[in-house]
Amino acid sequence: LHQMRAELQMRFRGKHCWVKTKSGNKLDAMFIPAASSDDDDEAAGETAPLTAAASSRSFVGPTVIWCNPNAAYYETMIYQASWLEFWLDRGINIFFFNYSGYGRSTGLPSPGGIAEDGESIVQFLKGKGITEIAVYGRSIGGVTACHLANKFPEIKMLIADRTMSRLQLAAKHLYGSWAAAGLHLTRMTHTNVDNFCEARCYKVLIVDPKDTMILDMAALRTAVAERALQRLRPEERLDVDDDGLLRLAEVWNFFQTILTVCEGDYELNDGHGSARQPTFRHDGADGRGPSDFTGVGAQGAATALRPELVSAAWLEDNAALVKLTMSPLTDQLRSLLDSVGELIEAGGTSLNDALFDNPNDPCAALRCVLTNLQVWGSLPDMQGDYEPLGYRVAPPTAGVAAEPTDREVEIFLCKELDSDYLLSREVSTERRAELLRILTPETISIFHRRLARIKVSAARKELRRRASSLQSALACSSDLVGGAFGMFGEGGGGGGLGSSGGGGGSP
């Protein structure tokens, strides 16, 4: 840490400071100036008294306070020089500090403590005469940043980068309920939602859909989206009850079980045991209630039988049978699931991602996707052909300052993927400059939500097409299904899995 601190001072002219907190702790901090100053040497030494540092005239201009992620030290920012250069090249100073208990800062860390640390930093900068302040907080640093933005009107901008809605919720979804209970027991709890929503300044919310530390269900963006939906009238939002979400999760799990069984190392029944047959229920006409039948039934009774739903547990118990009958169709089945699971995504988190990452709470995962889909929309992928569904791709008339098309916004957002090729090919240099001038956050938000509607429509259309193809393939395999019952059970006959009679039944 000593070496990295020295590198910050030498390479970026960092000015070391000690900042006192209300609790009497001392925070190890460093000011990185954006421009040269006549007082470069003033208060740069670590042994300089606090009064000398406070009177320095080198603290001038807009400044961003950098709130570290968990278990991080400001000294390590020497290895992330691109972040420093981003701000410094725009004439903005950076103020780094270590929370109480980190590095050489005294005291002990806690959610309340790091918020108090941030307050001391703001007061320190205000004492230097700095009036234009922004705060950046990553991960746990979002606790400090959101708190400061809500508390101090001097804060002009808040940047919440990959942070959580509630600390205990992040622990629950990453480690389990025991972790959330432990935080609650030790009073290590904090919420960012109120502070972020109530802050009266410019706000930027940075998200990584593939974040493995703060999962989407615990992310601040999800909680902010929930707040936004709550302000809408019922007819303006999509609400799905838990029963509907649970049914969808069960269907997804059912088909995933088929794929798992077919792609697993299951052997056909060797004759030492028999596969459990599906149970058929007969609602008797004599008023005695339903009676159960096993197998494909007796002569003349086929029309009185109806199959119960085959569960995922049944699929696992009869793995050999499922593998025999469904293996030829696994590619079509996976294609069917991907038409929905991959194409429908909320801010970069696909339906498949949400369900795979949260197997123990699928309803919450699905509700998270629906919430973010309605508020944040979907991300462009530069691959889909959505023009037939209303995606606007036609370029504006030459020389006319027209509203940007969907395709232009998509290229603008994805320009870093292949900027030179895409922009020179589809968007002229003049049009690019015009887009930079006319595009607004509202325009981009509308684009994302519009793209979400288009992708859902595309997924629905593709699902119908692939389902029809799979249904035809299932109908053609009904003879194989009926033969499989003859091999594995005593029912014989020509009934297929899930069918009460001969041909035409489908698994």
Coordinates of C-alpha atoms in Angstrom, one line a residue:
L1 CA 0.0 0.0 0.0
H2 CA 2.9 2.4 0.8
Q3 CA 4.3 1.9 -2.7
M4 CA 0.9 2.3 -4.5
R5 CA 0.2 5.5 -2.4
A6 CA 3.6 6.9 -3.5
E7 CA 2.8 6.1 -7.1
L8 CA -0.4 8.0 -6.9
Q9 CA 1.4 11.0 -5.5
M10 CA 4.2 10.9 -8.2
R11 CA 2.2 9.9 -11.3
F12 CA -1.0 11.9 -10.6
R13 CA 0.3 14.6 -8.2
G14 CA -1.8 13.2 -5.4
K15 CA -2.0 15.3 -2.2
H16 CA -2.3 13.1 0.9
C17 CA -4.8 14.2 3.6
W18 CA -6.0 13.0 7.0
V19 CA -9.7 13.7 7.6
K20 CA -11.2 13.6 11.1
T21 CA -14.7 12.1 11.6
K22 CA -17.4 13.0 14.2
S23 CA -16.4 9.8 16.0
G24 CA -12.9 10.9 16.4
N25 CA -11.4 8.5 13.8
K26 CA -8.8 9.6 11.2
L27 CA -9.4 8.7 7.5
D28 CA -6.5 8.1 5.2
A29 CA -7.4 10.1 2.0
M30 CA -5.8 11.5 -1.1
F31 CA -6.8 14.4 -3.4
I32 CA -6.0 14.0 -7.1
P33 CA -6.1 17.4 -8.9
A34 CA -7.2 17.7 -12.4
A35 CA -5.0 20.7 -13.2
S36 CA -1.7 21.9 -12.0
S37 CA -1.6 24.2 -9.1
D38 CA 0.9 26.7 -7.5
D39 CA 0.5 24.7 -4.3
D40 CA 1.6 21.3 -5.5
D41 CA 3.9 20.8 -2.6
E42 CA 1.6 22.2 0.1
A43 CA 0.0 19.6 2.4
A44 CA 1.4 16.8 0.2
G45 CA 3.4 15.3 3.1
E46 CA 1.7 12.7 5.3
T47 CA 3.0 14.4 8.4
A48 CA 1.4 17.8 7.6
P49 CA -1.0 18.9 10.3
L50 CA -4.7 18.8 9.6
T51 CA -5.0 22.6 9.8
A52 CA -2.4 23.0 7.1
A53 CA -4.2 20.6 4.8
A54 CA -7.5 22.4 5.4
S55 CA -6.0 25.8 4.5
S56 CA -4.5 24.6 1.2
R57 CA -5.5 26.6 -1.9
S58 CA -4.9 23.6 -4.2
F59 CA -8.4 22.3 -3.8
V60 CA -10.2 24.0 -6.6
G61 CA -12.8 22.9 -9.1
P62 CA -15.5 20.2 -9.4
T63 CA -14.6 17.1 -7.4
V64 CA -15.9 13.5 -7.4
I65 CA -15.7 11.6 -4.1
W66 CA -14.8 8.0 -4.7
C67 CA -16.5 5.5 -2.4
N68 CA -14.7 2.1 -2.5
P69 CA -16.3 -1.3 -2.9
N70 CA -16.1 -3.8 -0.1
A71 CA -12.6 -4.7 1.2
A72 CA -10.9 -2.3 -1.3
Y73 CA -8.3 0.4 -0.7
Y74 CA -8.0 3.6 -2.6
E75 CA -4.3 2.9 -3.1
T76 CA -5.1 0.1 -5.6
M77 CA -6.7 2.6 -8.0
I78 CA -3.2 3.1 -9.4
Y79 CA -3.9 -0.1 -11.2
Q80 CA -7.1 1.2 -12.6
A81 CA -5.7 4.4 -14.1
S82 CA -8.3 4.5 -16.9
W83 CA -10.9 5.5 -14.2
L84 CA -8.6 8.3 -13.0
E85 CA -7.9 9.5 -16.5
F86 CA -11.6 9.5 -17.4
W87 CA -12.3 12.1 -14.7
L88 CA -9.1 14.1 -14.8
D89 CA -9.2 14.5 -18.6
R90 CA -12.6 16.2 -18.1
G91 CA -11.3 18.7 -15.6
I92 CA -12.7 16.9 -12.5
N93 CA -10.7 16.3 -9.4
I94 CA -10.9 12.9 -7.5
F95 CA -11.0 12.5 -3.8
F96 CA -10.1 9.0 -2.5
F97 CA -10.4 7.7 1.0
N98 CA -10.3 4.5 3.0
Y99 CA -13.3 3.7 5.3
S100 CA -12.7 3.5 9.0
G101 CA -10.8 0.3 9.8
Y102 CA -9.4 0.0 6.3
G103 CA -5.7 0.5 5.7
R104 CA -4.4 3.2 7.9
S105 CA -7.8 4.7 8.7
T106 CA -8.6 4.2 12.4
G107 CA -11.9 2.9 13.9
L108 CA -14.1 0.0 12.8
P109 CA -16.1 -0.4 9.6
S110 CA -19.9 -0.7 9.6
P111 CA -22.7 0.4 7.2
G112 CA -23.5 3.3 9.5
G113 CA -19.9 4.1 10.0
I114 CA -19.0 4.3 6.3
A115 CA -22.0 6.7 5.8
E116 CA -20.5 8.9 8.6
D117 CA -17.1 8.7 6.9
G118 CA -18.6 10.1 3.8
E119 CA -20.2 12.9 5.7
S120 CA -16.8 13.9 7.1
I121 CA -15.3 13.9 3.6
V122 CA -18.1 16.2 2.3
Q123 CA -17.6 18.6 5.2
F124 CA -13.8 18.5 4.6
L125 CA -14.2 19.5 0.9
K126 CA -16.8 22.2 1.7
G127 CA -14.3 23.6 4.2
K128 CA -11.9 24.0 1.2
G129 CA -14.5 26.0 -0.7
I130 CA -15.4 23.3 -3.1
T131 CA -19.1 23.6 -4.1
E132 CA -19.4 21.3 -7.1
I133 CA -19.3 17.8 -5.7
A134 CA -20.3 14.4 -7.2
V135 CA -20.2 11.0 -5.5
Y136 CA -19.4 7.7 -7.0
G137 CA -20.0 4.5 -5.1
R138 CA -19.4 0.9 -6.3
S139 CA -20.9 -2.1 -4.5
I140 CA -20.9 -1.4 -0.7
G141 CA -19.7 2.1 -1.7
G142 CA -23.2 2.7 -3.0
V143 CA -24.4 2.9 0.6
T144 CA -22.1 5.9 1.3
A145 CA -22.8 7.5 -2.1
C146 CA -26.6 7.3 -1.9
H147 CA -26.6 8.5 1.7
L148 CA -24.5 11.6 0.8
A149 CA -26.5 12.5 -2.3
N150 CA -29.7 12.5 -0.3
K151 CA -28.3 14.4 2.7
F152 CA -26.3 17.2 1.0
P153 CA -27.8 19.5 -1.5
E154 CA -24.2 20.4 -2.6
I155 CA -24.0 17.0 -4.3
K156 CA -24.6 17.7 -8.0
M157 CA -24.5 14.1 -9.3
L158 CA -24.8 10.5 -7.9
I159 CA -23.2 7.5 -9.7
A160 CA -24.4 4.2 -8.2
D161 CA -22.3 1.5 -9.7
R162 CA -23.3 -2.2 -9.3
T163 CA -24.7 -1.7 -5.9
M164 CA -27.4 -3.4 -3.9
S165 CA -30.9 -2.3 -2.8
R166 CA -30.5 -3.7 0.7
L167 CA -27.3 -5.1 2.2
Q168 CA -29.1 -8.1 3.8
L169 CA -30.9 -8.9 0.6
A170 CA -27.6 -9.1 -1.3
A171 CA -26.3 -11.5 1.4
K172 CA -29.4 -13.6 1.2
H173 CA -29.3 -14.2 -2.5
L174 CA -25.5 -14.7 -2.6
Y175 CA -25.0 -16.9 0.5
G176 CA -28.4 -17.8 1.9
S177 CA -30.9 -16.8 4.5
W178 CA -28.5 -17.5 7.3
A179 CA -26.2 -14.7 6.0
A180 CA -29.1 -12.2 6.0
A181 CA -30.1 -13.3 9.5
G182 CA -26.5 -12.8 10.7
L183 CA -26.4 -9.3 9.4
H184 CA -29.8 -8.5 11.0
L185 CA -28.6 -10.0 14.3
T186 CA -25.4 -7.8 14.3
R187 CA -27.3 -4.8 13.0
M188 CA -25.2 -4.6 9.9
T189 CA -28.1 -3.6 7.8
H190 CA -28.7 -0.8 5.4
T191 CA -31.0 0.2 2.5
N192 CA -30.1 2.3 -0.5
V193 CA -33.5 2.5 -2.1
D194 CA -34.9 5.5 -0.3
N195 CA -31.7 7.5 -0.5
F196 CA -31.3 6.9 -4.2
C197 CA -34.9 7.7 -5.0
E198 CA -35.1 10.8 -2.8
A199 CA -31.8 12.3 -3.9
R200 CA -32.4 15.6 -5.8
C201 CA -29.5 15.6 -8.2
Y202 CA -28.5 14.0 -11.5
K203 CA -28.4 10.2 -11.0
V204 CA -26.6 7.5 -13.0
L205 CA -27.2 3.9 -12.3
I206 CA -24.6 1.5 -13.6
V207 CA -25.5 -2.2 -13.9
D208 CA -23.7 -5.4 -14.9
P209 CA -26.3 -8.0 -15.8
K210 CA -23.7 -10.8 -15.3
D211 CA -22.7 -9.6 -11.8
T212 CA -21.9 -12.7 -9.7
M213 CA -21.7 -10.8 -6.4
I214 CA -24.9 -8.7 -6.4
L215 CA -27.5 -10.7 -8.1
D216 CA -30.3 -9.0 -10.0
M217 CA -32.9 -9.7 -7.3
A218 CA -30.8 -7.8 -4.9
A219 CA -29.6 -5.1 -7.2
L220 CA -30.6 -1.4 -6.7
R221 CA -31.9 -1.2 -10.3
T222 CA -34.6 -3.8 -9.5
A223 CA -35.8 -2.0 -6.4
V224 CA -35.9 1.3 -8.3
A225 CA -37.9 -0.4 -11.0
E226 CA -40.4 -1.7 -8.4
R227 CA -40.8 1.8 -7.1
A228 CA -41.5 3.1 -10.6
L229 CA -44.1 0.5 -11.2
Q230 CA -45.8 1.2 -7.9
R231 CA -46.5 4.8 -9.1
L232 CA -48.3 3.6 -12.2
R233 CA -52.0 2.8 -12.4
P234 CA -52.9 -0.9 -12.5
E235 CA -53.9 -0.6 -16.2
E236 CA -50.5 0.8 -17.0
R237 CA -48.5 -2.1 -15.7
L238 CA -48.4 -5.9 -16.1
D239 CA -49.1 -7.7 -12.9
V240 CA -48.9 -11.5 -12.7
D241 CA -49.9 -13.3 -9.5
D242 CA -47.7 -15.9 -7.8
D243 CA -49.8 -18.8 -9.1
G244 CA -49.2 -17.7 -12.7
L245 CA -45.5 -17.3 -12.0
L246 CA -45.3 -20.7 -10.3
R247 CA -47.0 -22.4 -13.2
L248 CA -44.5 -20.9 -15.6
A249 CA -41.6 -22.0 -13.4
E250 CA -43.0 -25.5 -13.2
V251 CA -43.3 -25.7 -17.0
W252 CA -39.8 -24.5 -17.4
N253 CA -38.5 -27.0 -14.9
F254 CA -40.5 -29.8 -16.5
F255 CA -38.9 -29.3 -19.9
Q256 CA -35.4 -28.7 -18.4
T257 CA -35.8 -32.1 -16.6
I258 CA -36.5 -33.7 -20.0
L259 CA -33.4 -32.3 -21.4
T260 CA -31.3 -33.3 -18.4
V261 CA -32.6 -36.8 -18.5
C262 CA -32.0 -37.2 -22.2
E263 CA -28.5 -35.8 -22.0
G264 CA -27.6 -37.7 -18.9
D265 CA -26.1 -41.2 -18.4
Y266 CA -29.3 -43.2 -17.9
E267 CA -29.6 -46.8 -19.0
L268 CA -32.7 -48.6 -20.3
N269 CA -34.5 -50.7 -17.8
D270 CA -32.8 -54.1 -17.6
G271 CA -35.8 -56.2 -16.6
H272 CA -35.0 -56.2 -12.9
G273 CA -37.6 -53.6 -12.2
S274 CA -40.4 -51.8 -14.0
A275 CA -40.9 -48.2 -14.7
R276 CA -43.8 -46.5 -12.8
Q277 CA -46.7 -46.1 -15.1
P278 CA -48.6 -42.9 -15.3
T279 CA -51.8 -42.9 -13.3
F280 CA -55.2 -42.2 -15.1
R281 CA -58.2 -41.1 -13.2
H282 CA -61.7 -42.0 -14.1
D283 CA -64.5 -39.8 -12.8
G284 CA -67.2 -42.5 -12.4
A285 CA -70.7 -41.8 -13.6
D286 CA -72.2 -43.6 -10.6
G287 CA -71.4 -40.8 -8.2
R288 CA -68.8 -42.8 -6.3
G289 CA -66.1 -40.3 -7.3
P290 CA -62.9 -40.8 -9.2
S291 CA -61.2 -44.2 -9.3
D292 CA -57.6 -44.8 -10.3
F293 CA -56.4 -47.0 -13.2
T294 CA -52.8 -47.9 -13.9
G295 CA -51.5 -48.4 -17.5
V296 CA -53.4 -47.7 -20.7
G297 CA -56.6 -49.2 -19.6
A298 CA -59.1 -52.0 -20.5
Q299 CA -61.1 -52.5 -23.7
G300 CA -63.9 -50.0 -24.1
A301 CA -62.7 -47.8 -21.3
A302 CA -60.3 -45.6 -23.2
T303 CA -62.7 -42.8 -23.7
A304 CA -63.5 -42.6 -20.0
L305 CA -59.9 -42.1 -19.0
R306 CA -58.0 -38.9 -18.8
P307 CA -54.3 -38.6 -17.9
E308 CA -53.0 -36.7 -14.9
L309 CA -50.2 -34.3 -15.5
V310 CA -46.8 -36.1 -15.6
S311 CA -44.5 -34.3 -13.1
A312 CA -40.8 -33.7 -13.2
A313 CA -40.4 -36.3 -10.5
W314 CA -42.1 -38.9 -12.8
L315 CA -39.6 -38.0 -15.5
E316 CA -36.7 -38.7 -13.2
D317 CA -38.2 -42.0 -12.0
N318 CA -38.7 -43.1 -15.5
A319 CA -35.5 -41.7 -17.0
A320 CA -34.9 -44.6 -19.3
L321 CA -38.3 -44.4 -20.9
V322 CA -38.1 -40.6 -21.3
K323 CA -34.6 -40.9 -22.8
L324 CA -35.9 -43.5 -25.3
T325 CA -38.9 -41.5 -26.4
M326 CA -37.6 -37.9 -26.3
S327 CA -33.9 -38.1 -27.2
P328 CA -34.6 -37.7 -30.9
L329 CA -36.5 -34.4 -30.1
T330 CA -34.1 -32.7 -27.7
D331 CA -32.7 -30.3 -30.2
Q332 CA -36.2 -29.1 -31.2
L333 CA -37.2 -28.9 -27.5
R334 CA -34.1 -26.9 -26.6
S335 CA -34.7 -24.6 -29.6
L336 CA -38.3 -24.1 -28.4
L337 CA -37.1 -23.1 -24.9
D338 CA -34.4 -20.8 -26.2
S339 CA -36.9 -18.9 -28.3
V340 CA -38.3 -17.6 -25.1
G341 CA -35.5 -18.1 -22.6
E342 CA -32.9 -16.2 -24.5
L343 CA -34.8 -13.7 -26.6
I344 CA -36.8 -12.3 -23.7
E345 CA -34.3 -10.4 -21.5
A346 CA -34.7 -7.5 -19.1
G347 CA -31.7 -5.1 -19.2
G348 CA -29.4 -7.9 -20.2
T349 CA -30.7 -10.6 -17.9
S350 CA -32.5 -13.3 -19.9
L351 CA -35.3 -15.5 -18.7
N352 CA -32.9 -18.5 -18.7
D353 CA -30.3 -16.6 -16.6
A354 CA -32.9 -15.6 -14.0
L355 CA -34.2 -19.1 -13.6
F356 CA -30.9 -20.9 -13.6
D357 CA -29.4 -18.4 -11.1
N358 CA -32.3 -18.7 -8.7
P359 CA -33.6 -22.3 -8.6
N360 CA -34.8 -22.0 -5.0
D361 CA -37.0 -18.9 -5.6
P362 CA -38.2 -19.0 -9.3
C363 CA -41.3 -16.8 -8.6
A364 CA -39.1 -14.0 -7.3
A365 CA -36.7 -14.4 -10.2
L366 CA -39.6 -14.2 -12.7
R367 CA -41.1 -11.2 -11.0
C368 CA -37.6 -9.5 -11.1
V369 CA -37.5 -10.1 -14.9
L370 CA -41.0 -8.7 -15.5
T371 CA -40.3 -5.7 -13.3
N372 CA -37.0 -4.7 -15.1
L373 CA -38.5 -5.5 -18.5
Q374 CA -41.3 -3.0 -18.0
V375 CA -39.0 -0.2 -16.6
W376 CA -35.6 -0.7 -18.2
G377 CA -36.6 -2.6 -21.3
S378 CA -34.2 -4.7 -23.3
L379 CA -30.7 -4.3 -24.7
P380 CA -29.8 -4.2 -28.4
D381 CA -27.9 -7.2 -29.7
M382 CA -27.1 -6.0 -33.3
Q383 CA -28.3 -9.3 -34.6
G384 CA -32.1 -9.6 -34.5
D385 CA -34.2 -8.9 -37.6
Y386 CA -37.1 -7.0 -36.0
E387 CA -38.1 -4.7 -38.9
P388 CA -41.3 -6.8 -39.7
L389 CA -42.4 -6.1 -36.1
G390 CA -42.1 -2.3 -36.3
Y391 CA -38.4 -1.8 -35.7
R392 CA -37.5 1.4 -37.5
V393 CA -34.4 1.0 -39.7
A394 CA -35.0 3.4 -42.6
P395 CA -32.5 6.3 -42.5
P396 CA -33.8 9.9 -42.3
T397 CA -34.0 12.1 -45.3
A398 CA -30.6 13.7 -46.1
G399 CA -30.2 17.1 -44.7
V400 CA -33.2 16.8 -42.4
A401 CA -32.8 16.9 -38.6
A402 CA -35.1 13.9 -38.2
E403 CA -35.9 11.9 -35.1
P404 CA -33.4 9.1 -34.7
T405 CA -34.5 5.7 -35.9
D406 CA -34.3 2.6 -33.7
R407 CA -31.4 1.3 -35.7
E408 CA -29.5 4.5 -35.2
V409 CA -30.0 4.4 -31.5
E410 CA -28.9 0.8 -31.4
I411 CA -25.7 1.6 -33.3
F412 CA -25.0 4.5 -31.0
L413 CA -25.3 2.3 -27.9
C414 CA -23.3 -0.5 -29.4
K415 CA -20.6 1.6 -31.1
E416 CA -17.8 0.3 -28.9
L417 CA -18.3 -3.2 -30.2
D418 CA -17.1 -2.3 -33.7
S419 CA -17.3 1.5 -33.8
D420 CA -15.3 2.4 -36.9
Y421 CA -16.9 -0.3 -39.1
L422 CA -20.5 0.2 -38.0
L423 CA -20.6 3.9 -37.8
S424 CA -18.8 4.6 -41.1
R425 CA -21.0 2.0 -42.9
E426 CA -24.5 2.9 -41.6
V427 CA -24.2 6.3 -40.0
S428 CA -22.4 9.3 -41.6
T429 CA -20.0 11.4 -39.6
E430 CA -22.4 14.3 -39.8
R431 CA -25.3 12.2 -38.6
R432 CA -23.2 10.9 -35.7
A433 CA -22.5 14.4 -34.5
E434 CA -26.2 15.2 -34.8
L435 CA -27.1 12.1 -32.8
L436 CA -24.7 13.2 -30.0
R437 CA -26.6 16.5 -29.9
I438 CA -30.3 15.3 -30.1
L439 CA -30.2 12.0 -28.2
T440 CA -31.5 12.4 -24.6
P441 CA -31.8 10.0 -21.7
E442 CA -35.6 9.9 -22.3
T443 CA -35.1 9.0 -26.0
I444 CA -32.8 6.2 -25.0
S445 CA -35.2 4.9 -22.3
I446 CA -38.1 4.9 -24.7
F447 CA -35.9 3.0 -27.2
H448 CA -35.1 0.3 -24.6
R449 CA -38.8 -0.2 -23.6
R450 CA -39.9 -0.2 -27.3
L451 CA -37.2 -2.8 -28.0
A452 CA -38.5 -5.0 -25.1
R453 CA -42.0 -5.0 -26.7
I454 CA -40.6 -5.9 -30.1
K455 CA -38.5 -8.7 -28.6
V456 CA -41.4 -10.2 -26.7
S457 CA -43.5 -10.1 -29.9
A458 CA -40.6 -11.8 -31.8
A459 CA -40.3 -14.4 -29.0
R460 CA -44.1 -15.1 -29.2
K461 CA -44.0 -15.5 -32.9
E462 CA -41.0 -17.8 -32.8
L463 CA -42.4 -19.8 -30.0
R464 CA -45.5 -20.6 -32.0
R465 CA -43.5 -21.6 -35.0
R466 CA -41.2 -23.9 -33.1
A467 CA -44.0 -25.4 -31.0
S468 CA -45.9 -26.3 -34.2
S469 CA -42.8 -28.0 -35.5
L470 CA -42.2 -29.9 -32.3
Q471 CA -45.9 -30.9 -32.1
S472 CA -45.7 -32.4 -35.6
A473 CA -42.5 -34.3 -34.6
L474 CA -44.3 -35.6 -31.4
A475 CA -47.2 -36.8 -33.4
C476 CA -44.9 -38.7 -35.7
S477 CA -43.2 -40.4 -32.7
S478 CA -46.5 -41.6 -31.1
D479 CA -45.9 -45.1 -32.4
L480 CA -42.5 -45.2 -30.7
V481 CA -44.1 -43.9 -27.5
G482 CA -46.7 -46.6 -27.6
G483 CA -44.1 -49.3 -28.2
A484 CA -42.1 -48.0 -25.3
F485 CA -45.0 -48.6 -23.0
G486 CA -45.2 -52.2 -24.3
M487 CA -41.5 -52.6 -23.3
F488 CA -41.7 -51.0 -19.9
G489 CA -45.1 -51.8 -18.5
E490 CA -47.8 -54.4 -18.5
G491 CA -50.4 -52.1 -20.1
G492 CA -49.4 -53.0 -23.7
G493 CA -51.8 -51.5 -26.2
G494 CA -51.0 -48.5 -28.4
G495 CA -51.5 -45.7 -25.9
G496 CA -48.8 -43.1 -25.8
L497 CA -47.5 -41.2 -22.8
G498 CA -50.2 -38.8 -21.8
S499 CA -52.7 -40.2 -24.3
S500 CA -55.8 -42.2 -23.5
G501 CA -56.0 -44.1 -26.8
G502 CA -53.9 -45.1 -29.7
G503 CA -52.2 -42.8 -32.3
G504 CA -52.1 -39.0 -32.1
G505 CA -51.2 -38.8 -28.4
S506 CA -48.2 -36.6 -27.5
P507 CA -45.9 -36.7 -24.5

